[in-house]
Coordinates of C-alpha atoms in Angstrom, one line a residue:
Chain A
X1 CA -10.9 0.4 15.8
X2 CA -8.6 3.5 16.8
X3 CA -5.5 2.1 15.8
X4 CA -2.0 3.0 17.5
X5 CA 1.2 4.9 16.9
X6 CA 3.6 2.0 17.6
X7 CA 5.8 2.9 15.1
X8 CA 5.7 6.6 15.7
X9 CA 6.6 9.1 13.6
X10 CA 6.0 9.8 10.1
X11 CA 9.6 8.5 8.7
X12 CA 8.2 4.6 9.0
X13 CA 4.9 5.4 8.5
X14 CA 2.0 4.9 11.6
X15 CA 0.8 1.5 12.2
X16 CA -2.8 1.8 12.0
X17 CA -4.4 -1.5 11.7
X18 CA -4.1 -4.8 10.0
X19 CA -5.3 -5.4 6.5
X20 CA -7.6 -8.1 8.5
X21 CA -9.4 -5.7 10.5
X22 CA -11.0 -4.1 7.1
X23 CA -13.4 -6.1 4.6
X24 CA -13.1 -5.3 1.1
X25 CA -15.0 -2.3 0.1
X26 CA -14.9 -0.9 3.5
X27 CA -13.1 1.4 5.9
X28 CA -12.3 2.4 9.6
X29 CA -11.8 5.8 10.9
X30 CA -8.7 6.4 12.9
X31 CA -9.1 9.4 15.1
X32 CA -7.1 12.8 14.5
X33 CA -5.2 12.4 18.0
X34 CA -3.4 9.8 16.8
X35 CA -2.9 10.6 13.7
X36 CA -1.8 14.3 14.6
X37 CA -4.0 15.6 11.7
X38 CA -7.1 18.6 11.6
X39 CA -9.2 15.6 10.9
X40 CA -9.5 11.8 11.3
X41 CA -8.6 10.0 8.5
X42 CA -10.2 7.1 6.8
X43 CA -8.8 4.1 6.0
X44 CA -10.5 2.5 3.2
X45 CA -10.1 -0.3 1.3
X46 CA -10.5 -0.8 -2.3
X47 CA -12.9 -4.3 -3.8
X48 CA -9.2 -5.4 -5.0
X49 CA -8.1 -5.0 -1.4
X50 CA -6.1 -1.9 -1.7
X51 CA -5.8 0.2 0.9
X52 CA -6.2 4.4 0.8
X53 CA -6.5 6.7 3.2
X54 CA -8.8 10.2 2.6
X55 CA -9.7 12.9 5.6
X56 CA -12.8 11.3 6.6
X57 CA -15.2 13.7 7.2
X58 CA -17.5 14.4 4.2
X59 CA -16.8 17.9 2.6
X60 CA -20.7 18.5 2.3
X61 CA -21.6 17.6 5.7
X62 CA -20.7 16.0 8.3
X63 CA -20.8 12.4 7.5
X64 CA -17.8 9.7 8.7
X65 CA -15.8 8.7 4.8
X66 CA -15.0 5.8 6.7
X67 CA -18.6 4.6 6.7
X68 CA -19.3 4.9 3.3
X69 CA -19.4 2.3 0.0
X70 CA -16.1 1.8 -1.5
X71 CA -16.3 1.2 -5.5
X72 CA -14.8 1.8 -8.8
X73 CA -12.2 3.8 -6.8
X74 CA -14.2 6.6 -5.7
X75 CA -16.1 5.9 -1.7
X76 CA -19.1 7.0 -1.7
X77 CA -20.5 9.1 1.7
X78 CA -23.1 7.5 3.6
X79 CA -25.1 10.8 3.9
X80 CA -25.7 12.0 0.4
X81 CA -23.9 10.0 -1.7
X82 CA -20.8 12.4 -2.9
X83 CA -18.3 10.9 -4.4
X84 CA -14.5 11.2 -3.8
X85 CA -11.7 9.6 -5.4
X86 CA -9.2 7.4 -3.4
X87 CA -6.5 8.0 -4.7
X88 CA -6.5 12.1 -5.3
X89 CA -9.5 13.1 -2.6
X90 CA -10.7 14.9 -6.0
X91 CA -14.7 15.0 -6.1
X92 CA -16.2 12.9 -8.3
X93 CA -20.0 13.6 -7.8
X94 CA -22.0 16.1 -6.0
X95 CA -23.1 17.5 -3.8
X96 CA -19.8 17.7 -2.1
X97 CA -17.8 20.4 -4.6
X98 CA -14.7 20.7 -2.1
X99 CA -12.4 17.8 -2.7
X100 CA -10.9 16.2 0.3
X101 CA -7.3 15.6 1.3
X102 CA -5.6 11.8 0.4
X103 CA -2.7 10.6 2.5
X104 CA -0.2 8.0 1.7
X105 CA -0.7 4.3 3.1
X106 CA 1.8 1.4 3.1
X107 CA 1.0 -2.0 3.4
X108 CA 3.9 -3.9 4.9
X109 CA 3.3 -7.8 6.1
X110 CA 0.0 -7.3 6.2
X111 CA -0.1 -3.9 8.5
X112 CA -1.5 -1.0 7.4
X113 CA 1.0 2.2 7.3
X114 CA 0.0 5.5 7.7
X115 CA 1.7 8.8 6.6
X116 CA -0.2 11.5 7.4
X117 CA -0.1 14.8 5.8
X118 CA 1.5 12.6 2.3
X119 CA 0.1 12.6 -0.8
X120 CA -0.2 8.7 -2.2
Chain B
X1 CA -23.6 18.8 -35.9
X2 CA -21.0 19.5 -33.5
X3 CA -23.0 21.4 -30.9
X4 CA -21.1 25.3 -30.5
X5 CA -23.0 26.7 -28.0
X6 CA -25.3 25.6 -25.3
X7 CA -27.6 27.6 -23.0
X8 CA -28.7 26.4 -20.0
X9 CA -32.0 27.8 -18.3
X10 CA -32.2 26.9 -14.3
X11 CA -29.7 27.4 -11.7
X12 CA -31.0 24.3 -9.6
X13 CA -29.3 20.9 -9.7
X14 CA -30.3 20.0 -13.0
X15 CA -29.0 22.7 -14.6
X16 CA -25.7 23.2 -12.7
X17 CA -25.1 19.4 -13.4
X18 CA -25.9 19.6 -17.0
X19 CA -23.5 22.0 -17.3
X20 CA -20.6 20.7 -15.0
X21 CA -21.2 17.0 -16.8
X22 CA -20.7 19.0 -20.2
X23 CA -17.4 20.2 -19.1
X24 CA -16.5 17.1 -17.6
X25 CA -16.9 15.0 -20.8
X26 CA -15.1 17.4 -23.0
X27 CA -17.6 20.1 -24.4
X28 CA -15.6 23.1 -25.5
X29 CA -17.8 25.2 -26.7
X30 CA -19.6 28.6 -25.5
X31 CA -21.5 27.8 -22.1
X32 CA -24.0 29.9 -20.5
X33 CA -26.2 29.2 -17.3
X34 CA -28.9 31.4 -16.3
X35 CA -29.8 31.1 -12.5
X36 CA -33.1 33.2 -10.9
X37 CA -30.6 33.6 -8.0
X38 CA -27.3 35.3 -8.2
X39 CA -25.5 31.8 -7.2
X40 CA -27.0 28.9 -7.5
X41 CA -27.5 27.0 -4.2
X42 CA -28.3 23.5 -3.1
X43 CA -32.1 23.1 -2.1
X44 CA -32.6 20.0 0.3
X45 CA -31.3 22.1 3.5
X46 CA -33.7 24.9 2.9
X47 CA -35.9 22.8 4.9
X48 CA -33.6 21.5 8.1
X49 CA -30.0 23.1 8.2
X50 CA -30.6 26.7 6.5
X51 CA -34.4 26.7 8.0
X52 CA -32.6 26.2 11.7
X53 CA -29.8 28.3 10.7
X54 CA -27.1 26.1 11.0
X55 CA -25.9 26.7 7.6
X56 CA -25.8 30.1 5.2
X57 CA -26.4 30.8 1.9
X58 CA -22.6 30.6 1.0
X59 CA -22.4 27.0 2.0
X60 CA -25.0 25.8 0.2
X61 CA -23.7 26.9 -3.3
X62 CA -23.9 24.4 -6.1
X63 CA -20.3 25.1 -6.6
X64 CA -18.0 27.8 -5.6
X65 CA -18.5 31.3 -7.4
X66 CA -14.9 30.8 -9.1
X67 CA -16.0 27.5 -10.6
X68 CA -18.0 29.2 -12.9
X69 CA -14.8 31.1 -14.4
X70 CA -12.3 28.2 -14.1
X71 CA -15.1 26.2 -16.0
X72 CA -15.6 28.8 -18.5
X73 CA -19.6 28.8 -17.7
X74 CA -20.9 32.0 -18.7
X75 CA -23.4 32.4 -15.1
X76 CA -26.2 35.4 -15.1
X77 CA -27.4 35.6 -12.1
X78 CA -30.8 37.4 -11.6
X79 CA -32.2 35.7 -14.9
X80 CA -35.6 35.6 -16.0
X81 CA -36.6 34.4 -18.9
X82 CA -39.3 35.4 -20.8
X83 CA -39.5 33.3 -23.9
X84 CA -38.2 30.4 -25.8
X85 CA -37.8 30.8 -29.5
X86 CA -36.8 26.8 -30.5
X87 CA -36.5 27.7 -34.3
X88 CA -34.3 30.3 -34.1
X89 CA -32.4 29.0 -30.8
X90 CA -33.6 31.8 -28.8
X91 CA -34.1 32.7 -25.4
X92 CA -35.1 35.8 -24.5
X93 CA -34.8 37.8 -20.9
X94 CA -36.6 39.9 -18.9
X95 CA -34.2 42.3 -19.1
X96 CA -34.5 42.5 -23.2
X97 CA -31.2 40.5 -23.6
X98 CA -31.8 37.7 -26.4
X99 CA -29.2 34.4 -26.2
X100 CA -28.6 32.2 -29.0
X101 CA -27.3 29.1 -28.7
X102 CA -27.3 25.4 -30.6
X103 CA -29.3 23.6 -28.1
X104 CA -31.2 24.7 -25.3
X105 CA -32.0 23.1 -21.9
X106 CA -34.6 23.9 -19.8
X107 CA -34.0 23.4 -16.3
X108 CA -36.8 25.7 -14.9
X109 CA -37.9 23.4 -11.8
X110 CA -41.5 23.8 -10.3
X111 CA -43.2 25.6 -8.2
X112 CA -44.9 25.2 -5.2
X113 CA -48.5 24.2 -5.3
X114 CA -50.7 26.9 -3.3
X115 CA -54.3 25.5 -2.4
X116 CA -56.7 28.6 -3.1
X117 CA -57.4 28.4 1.1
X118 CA -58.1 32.0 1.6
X119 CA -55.3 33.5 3.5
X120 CA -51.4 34.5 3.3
X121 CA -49.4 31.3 4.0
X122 CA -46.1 29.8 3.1
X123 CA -44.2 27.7 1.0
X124 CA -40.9 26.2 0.8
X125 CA -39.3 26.4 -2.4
X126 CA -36.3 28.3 -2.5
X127 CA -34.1 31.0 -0.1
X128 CA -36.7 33.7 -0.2
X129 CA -39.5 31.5 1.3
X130 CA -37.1 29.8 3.7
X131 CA -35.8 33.4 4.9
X132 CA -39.7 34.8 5.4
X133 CA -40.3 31.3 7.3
X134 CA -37.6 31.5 9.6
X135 CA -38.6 34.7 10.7
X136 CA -42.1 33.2 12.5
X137 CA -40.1 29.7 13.8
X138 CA -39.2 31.5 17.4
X139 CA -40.0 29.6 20.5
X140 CA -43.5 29.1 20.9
X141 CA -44.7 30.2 17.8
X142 CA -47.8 28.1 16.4
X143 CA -46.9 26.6 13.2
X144 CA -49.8 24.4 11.1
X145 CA -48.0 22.6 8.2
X146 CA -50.0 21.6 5.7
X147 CA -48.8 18.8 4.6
X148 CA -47.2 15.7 6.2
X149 CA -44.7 14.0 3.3
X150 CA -41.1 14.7 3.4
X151 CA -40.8 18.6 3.2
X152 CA -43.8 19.0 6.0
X153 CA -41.9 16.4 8.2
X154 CA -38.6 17.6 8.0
X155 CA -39.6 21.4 8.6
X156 CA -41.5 19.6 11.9
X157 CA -38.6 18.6 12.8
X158 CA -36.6 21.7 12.1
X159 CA -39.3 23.5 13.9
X160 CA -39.7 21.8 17.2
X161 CA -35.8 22.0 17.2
X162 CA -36.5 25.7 17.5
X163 CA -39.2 24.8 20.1
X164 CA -42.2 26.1 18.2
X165 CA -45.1 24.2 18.5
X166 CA -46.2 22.3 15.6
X167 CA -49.7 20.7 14.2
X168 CA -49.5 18.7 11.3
X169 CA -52.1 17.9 9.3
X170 CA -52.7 15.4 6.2
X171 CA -55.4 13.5 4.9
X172 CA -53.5 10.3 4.8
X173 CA -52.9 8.5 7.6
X174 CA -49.8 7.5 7.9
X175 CA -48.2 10.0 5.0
X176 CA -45.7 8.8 2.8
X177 CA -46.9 5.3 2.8
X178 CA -46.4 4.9 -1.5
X179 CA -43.3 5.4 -1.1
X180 CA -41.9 3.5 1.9
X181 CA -44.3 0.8 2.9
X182 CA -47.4 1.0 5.2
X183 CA -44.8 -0.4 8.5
X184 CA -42.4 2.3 8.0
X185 CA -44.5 5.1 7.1
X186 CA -46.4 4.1 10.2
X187 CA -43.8 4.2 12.3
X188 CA -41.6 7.6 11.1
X189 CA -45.3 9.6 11.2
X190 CA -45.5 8.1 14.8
X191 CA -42.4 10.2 15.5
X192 CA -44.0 13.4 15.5
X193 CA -46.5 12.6 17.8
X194 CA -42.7 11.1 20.0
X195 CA -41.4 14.7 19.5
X196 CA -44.4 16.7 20.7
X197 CA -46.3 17.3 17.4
X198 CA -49.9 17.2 17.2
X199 CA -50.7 15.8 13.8
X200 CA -54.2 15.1 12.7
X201 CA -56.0 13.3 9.6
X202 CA -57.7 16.0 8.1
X203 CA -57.8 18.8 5.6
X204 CA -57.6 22.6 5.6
X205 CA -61.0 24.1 4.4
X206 CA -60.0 27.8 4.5
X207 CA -57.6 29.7 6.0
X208 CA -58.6 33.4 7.5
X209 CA -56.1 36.0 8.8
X210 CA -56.7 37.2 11.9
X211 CA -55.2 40.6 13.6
X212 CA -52.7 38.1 15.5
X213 CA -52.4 35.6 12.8
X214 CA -53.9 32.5 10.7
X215 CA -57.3 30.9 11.5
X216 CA -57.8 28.1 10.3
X217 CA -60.5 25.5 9.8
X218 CA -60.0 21.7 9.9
X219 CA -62.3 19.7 8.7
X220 CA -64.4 18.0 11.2
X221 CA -63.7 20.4 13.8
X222 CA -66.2 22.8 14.8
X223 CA -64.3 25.8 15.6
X224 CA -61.2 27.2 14.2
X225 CA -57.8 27.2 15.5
X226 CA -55.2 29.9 15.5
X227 CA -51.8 29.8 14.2
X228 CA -49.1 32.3 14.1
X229 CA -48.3 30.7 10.4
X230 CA -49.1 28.3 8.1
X231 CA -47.0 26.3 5.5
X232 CA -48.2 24.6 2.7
X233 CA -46.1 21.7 2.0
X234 CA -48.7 19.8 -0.9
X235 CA -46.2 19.1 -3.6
X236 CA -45.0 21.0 -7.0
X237 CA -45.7 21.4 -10.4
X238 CA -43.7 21.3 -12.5
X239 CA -42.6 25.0 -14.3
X240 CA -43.9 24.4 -17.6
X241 CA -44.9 28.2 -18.9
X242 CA -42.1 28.8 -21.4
X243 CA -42.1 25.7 -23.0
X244 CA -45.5 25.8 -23.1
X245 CA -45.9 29.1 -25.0
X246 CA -42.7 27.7 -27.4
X247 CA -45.2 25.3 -28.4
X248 CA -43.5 22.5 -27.0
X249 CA -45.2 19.1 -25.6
X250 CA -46.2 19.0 -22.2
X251 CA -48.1 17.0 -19.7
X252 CA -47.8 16.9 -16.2
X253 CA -44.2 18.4 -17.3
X254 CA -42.3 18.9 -20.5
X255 CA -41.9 15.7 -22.5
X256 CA -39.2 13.9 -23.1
X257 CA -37.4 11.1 -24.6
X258 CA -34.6 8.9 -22.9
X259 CA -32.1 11.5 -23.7
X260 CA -33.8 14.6 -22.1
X261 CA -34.9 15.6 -25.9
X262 CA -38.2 18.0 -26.3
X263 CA -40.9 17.8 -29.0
X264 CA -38.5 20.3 -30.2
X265 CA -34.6 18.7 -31.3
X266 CA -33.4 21.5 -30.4
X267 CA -34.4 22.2 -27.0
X268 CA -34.0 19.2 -24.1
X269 CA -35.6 19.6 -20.6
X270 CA -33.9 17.8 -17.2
X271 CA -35.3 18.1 -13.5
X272 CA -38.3 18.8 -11.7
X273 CA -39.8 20.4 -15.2
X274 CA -39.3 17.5 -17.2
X275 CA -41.2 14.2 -17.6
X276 CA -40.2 10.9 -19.4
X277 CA -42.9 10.4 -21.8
X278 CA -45.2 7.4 -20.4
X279 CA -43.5 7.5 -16.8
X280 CA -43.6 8.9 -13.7
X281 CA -42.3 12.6 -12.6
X282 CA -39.5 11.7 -9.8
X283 CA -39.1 14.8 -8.2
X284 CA -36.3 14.1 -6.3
X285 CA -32.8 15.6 -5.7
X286 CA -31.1 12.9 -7.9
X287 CA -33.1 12.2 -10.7
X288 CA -32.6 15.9 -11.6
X289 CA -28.9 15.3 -11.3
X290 CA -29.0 12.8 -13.5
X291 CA -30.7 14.2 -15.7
X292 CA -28.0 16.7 -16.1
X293 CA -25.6 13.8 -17.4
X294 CA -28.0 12.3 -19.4
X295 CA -28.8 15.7 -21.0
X296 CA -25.1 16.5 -21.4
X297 CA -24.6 13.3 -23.4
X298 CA -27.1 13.8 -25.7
X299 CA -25.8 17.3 -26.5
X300 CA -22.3 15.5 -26.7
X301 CA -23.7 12.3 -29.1
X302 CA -22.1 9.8 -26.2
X303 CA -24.4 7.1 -25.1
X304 CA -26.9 8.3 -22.7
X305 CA -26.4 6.1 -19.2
X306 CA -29.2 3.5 -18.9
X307 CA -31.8 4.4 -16.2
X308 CA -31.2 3.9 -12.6
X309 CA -33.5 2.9 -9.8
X310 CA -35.0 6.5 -8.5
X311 CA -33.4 7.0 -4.5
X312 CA -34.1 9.6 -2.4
X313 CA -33.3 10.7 1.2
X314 CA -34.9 12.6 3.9
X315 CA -33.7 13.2 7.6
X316 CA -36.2 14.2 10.4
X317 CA -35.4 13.8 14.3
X318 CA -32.1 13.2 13.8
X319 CA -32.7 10.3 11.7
X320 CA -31.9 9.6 8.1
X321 CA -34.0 7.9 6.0
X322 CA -33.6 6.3 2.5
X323 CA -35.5 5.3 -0.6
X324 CA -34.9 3.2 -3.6
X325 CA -37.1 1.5 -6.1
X326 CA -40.8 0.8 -5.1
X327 CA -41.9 -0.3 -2.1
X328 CA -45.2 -2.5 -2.5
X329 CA -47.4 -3.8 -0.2
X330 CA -46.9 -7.7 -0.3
X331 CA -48.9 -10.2 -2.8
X332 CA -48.8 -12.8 -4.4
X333 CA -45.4 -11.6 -6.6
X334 CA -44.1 -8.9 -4.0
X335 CA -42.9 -9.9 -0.7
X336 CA -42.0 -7.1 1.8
X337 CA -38.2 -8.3 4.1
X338 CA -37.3 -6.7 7.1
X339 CA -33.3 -6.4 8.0
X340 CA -33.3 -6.1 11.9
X341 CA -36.7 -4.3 13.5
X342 CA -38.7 -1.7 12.2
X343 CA -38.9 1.1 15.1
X344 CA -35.5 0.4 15.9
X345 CA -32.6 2.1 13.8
X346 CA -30.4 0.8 12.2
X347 CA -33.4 -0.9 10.1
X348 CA -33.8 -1.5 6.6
X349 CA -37.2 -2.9 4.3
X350 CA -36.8 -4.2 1.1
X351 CA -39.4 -5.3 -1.4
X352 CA -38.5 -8.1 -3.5
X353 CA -40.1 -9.8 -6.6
X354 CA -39.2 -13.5 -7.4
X355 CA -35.5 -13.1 -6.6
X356 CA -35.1 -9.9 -7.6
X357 CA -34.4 -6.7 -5.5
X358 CA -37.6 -3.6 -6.4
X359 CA -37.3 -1.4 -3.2
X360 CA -36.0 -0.6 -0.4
X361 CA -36.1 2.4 2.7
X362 CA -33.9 2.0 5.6
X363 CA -33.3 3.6 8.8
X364 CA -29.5 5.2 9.5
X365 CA -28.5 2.6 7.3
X366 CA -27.6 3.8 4.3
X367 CA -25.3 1.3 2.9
X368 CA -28.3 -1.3 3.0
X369 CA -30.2 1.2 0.5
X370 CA -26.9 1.3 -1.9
X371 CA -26.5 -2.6 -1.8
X372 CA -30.1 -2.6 -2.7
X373 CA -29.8 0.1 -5.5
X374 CA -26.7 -1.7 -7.4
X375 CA -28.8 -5.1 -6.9
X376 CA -32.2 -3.6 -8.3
X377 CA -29.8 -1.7 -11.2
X378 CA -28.1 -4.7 -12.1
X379 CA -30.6 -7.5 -11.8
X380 CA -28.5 -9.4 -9.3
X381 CA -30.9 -12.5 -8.0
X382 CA -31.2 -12.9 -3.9
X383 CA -32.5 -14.4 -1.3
X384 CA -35.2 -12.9 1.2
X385 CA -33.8 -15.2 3.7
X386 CA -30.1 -13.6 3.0
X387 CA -31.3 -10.0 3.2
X388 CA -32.9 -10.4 6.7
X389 CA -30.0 -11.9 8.3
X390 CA -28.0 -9.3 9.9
X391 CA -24.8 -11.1 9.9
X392 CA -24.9 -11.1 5.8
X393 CA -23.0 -8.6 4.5
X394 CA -25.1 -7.0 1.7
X395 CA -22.1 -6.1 -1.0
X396 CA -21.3 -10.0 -0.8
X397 CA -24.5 -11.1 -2.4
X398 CA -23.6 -8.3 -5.3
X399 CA -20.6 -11.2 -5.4
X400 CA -22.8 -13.7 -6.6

């Protein structure tokens, strides 16, 4: 899943998926050359089925966000188990101690909106 | 009491989570961490990243130097401690300073063990040893680790990524088996042999330095061989000395109760130092971080967090490999289920009994391992057949 930019830029949000294409409690990396940012970004999605979106590279090392376990609003990296915060990228367990950066998502008719660079 | 002042002793994860879970749940009081090192760093890539010099000193800090100030942690690097005074809440340094403090915790680690073999050699405990290995892993260089459980495989690895040739050699054959299953442990000490390390099931019965380096003689072989170094990678014990000489109860590590308490009320112990009276020593990475929150309840009087199944992680070859729970060999209550095929990653093992979730290792599949954790911590029953299926997705049986 790379997503697209259908809707282009930043005013209407990026169209990056469909709330389909992510089970609860997981997430799907959409790459930096579409979403214009330093790094891709991972859209994950809460058990409730909220959607958030977090830089997706692991602040430790260099594990994919997007691959990790969602819960209790924090994902959890697939590498060593740091724990970030979904909503404010803040860290909420080590070893990561460098929080990571949220972005704002939309839902709208069941696509996923992306605005990079936005805090939620 | 409300607790006024703590001192911490360690700068390893233990300590720097006891401290940072003590500002995190509201302690106020005066806070004082004394780290052997002048910032205290992370240890698991002393043996792969740092060892291959992928990564520095500065990026394996604990934490950031100025989270010791915005935290208000009081951090003295270069401490040694000397003694432990429990009645009078005293510790004393090396340098003649004496701290006083309401509760003490000991986060003092271990030590490398050293086998009396006869000759210099190394260990891998901290940045010092790592720096004086590095030095001898150039290209070519004969390396003998002694040793073949997770730190002896993953410096392997680190060191035939530097192309020096390794031999490997431990009297168990295959390593490691305890802890993840005879298949698995089979297969990962297989690997070495796949990536051009000789490994043998043997001992070392001395070590002799040589004008160009290390002899060394291996049991059942009737000359010596020569090495240009020599680790030792044969486990830890535990640092027990000041607790010891405070008169504290040890055994096999400082004793303690479910909240990190001491003989002493006064004094708690967390990490690699400290043992849960009547259980096994965990030694791993994340039992002394929790540890650190269990200690920092206590001190706090909140309820101390219920104990979790121990996990782990190594990563050799570019693989990464994962532990929870126990891993038993089948019998008549154990049964041993295999998610996809051993050998070929993404794989994952579990060991159930009854219904219930007690182990599992995987592969480059992590997530299998943190289903597995959450079903083993919460009792959640399952089915074997459900667990081998591929197709299953593992947090929906957490549904159930």
């Amino acid at each position: 899943m790379t997503g697209n930019s259908g809707n282009g830029g930043n005013s209407t949000g990026i169209r990056v998926a469909s709330v389909d294409d992510i089970p609860e409690g997981e997430g799907i990396a959409i790459s930096s050359d579409i979403t214009g940012t330093e790094d891709d970004i991972a859209i994950l999605r809460d058990d409730d089925g909220t959607c958030w979106a977090l830089n997706d590279t692991c602040t430790h090392e260099t594990a994919s966000l997007a691959e990790g376990w969602v819960e209790d609003g924090d994902v959890e990296c697939p590498l060593h188990s740091s724990r970030f915060n979904l909503k404010t990228g803040k860290v909420d367990g080590l070893p990561a101690t460098r929080d990571t950066v949220p972005h704002r998502v939309e839902v709208r008719d069941g696509e996923i909106y992306l605005f990079p660079g936005e805090r939620p | 009491m409300t607790v006024s002042s703590v001192v911490v002793v360690g700068g390893g994860i233990a300590g720097v989570s006891t401290v940072a879970e003590l500002r995190k749940n509201g302690y106020v009081g005066d806070l004082t961490l004394l780290s052997a090192d002048v910032l205290p760093y992370d240890r698991p890539p002393l043996s792969k990243e740092y060892l291959a010099g992928s990564r520095d000193l500065d990026s394996i800090a604990l934490q950031a130097p100025e989270w010791y100030a915005e935290q208000r942690i009081s951090l003295i690097g270069g401490a040694v401690a000397v003694a432990l005074r429990p009645d009078a809440g005293e510790v004393e340094l090396a340098d003649g300073r004496v701290l006083t403090a309401d509760r003490i915790v000991l986060a003092t680690g271990g030590r490398a063990v050293r086998p009396a073999l006869g000759s210099p050699s190394h260990v891998l405990r901290d940045v010092a040893d790592a720096d004086r290995l590095r030095t001898q892993l150039v290209p070519g260089a004969r390396l003998l680790i002694v040793g073949g459980g997770l730190i002896g495989a993953e410096v392997a690895s680190t060191a035939r990524g530097l192309e020096a040739e390794v031999v490997l050699v431990d009297p168990l054959s295959p390593p490691l088996a305890a802890a993840v299953g005879i298949e698995v442990a089979t297969w990962l000490h297989a690997l070495h042999a796949d990536h051009g390390v000789e490994t043998l099931t043997t001992t070392v019965e001395t070590l002799l330095e040589t004008p160009t380096g290390v002899g060394a003689q291996l049991k059942g072989e009737p000359d010596s061989r020569e090495f240009d170094a020599v680790l030792l990678a044969v486990g830890l014990v535990p640092e027990t000395a000041l607790a010891e000489e405070a008169g504290l109860e040890t055994s096999r590590g400082i004793l303690v109760d479910a909240g990190q308490v001491t003989s002493h009320p006064a004094v708690l112990a967390v990490g690699d130092c400290a043992r849960l009276r009547d259980h096994h020593r965990p030694e791993h990475w994340e039992a002394a971080q929790v540890d650190g929150g269990r200690a920092a309840a206590t001190i706090l009087g909140a309820e101390v967090a219920p104990a979790t199944a121990p996990w782990w992680w190594s990563d050799r070859y570019g693989l990464h490999v994962e532990g929870v729970g126990e891993m038993r060999s089948p019998d008549a209550q154990h049964q041993t289920v295999v998610r996809g095929v051993v050998g070929e990653p993404p794989f994952a093992v579990f060991t159930l009994r009854g219904e219930r979730v007690i182990g599992a290792v995987a592969v480059d599949d992590p997530n299998a391992v943190r289903a597995a954790r959450r079903m083993i911590d919460r009792g959640v029953d399952v089915r074997a057949s459900d667990l081998a299926d591929p197709t299953q997705n593992l947090r929906s049986l957490l549904r159930r």
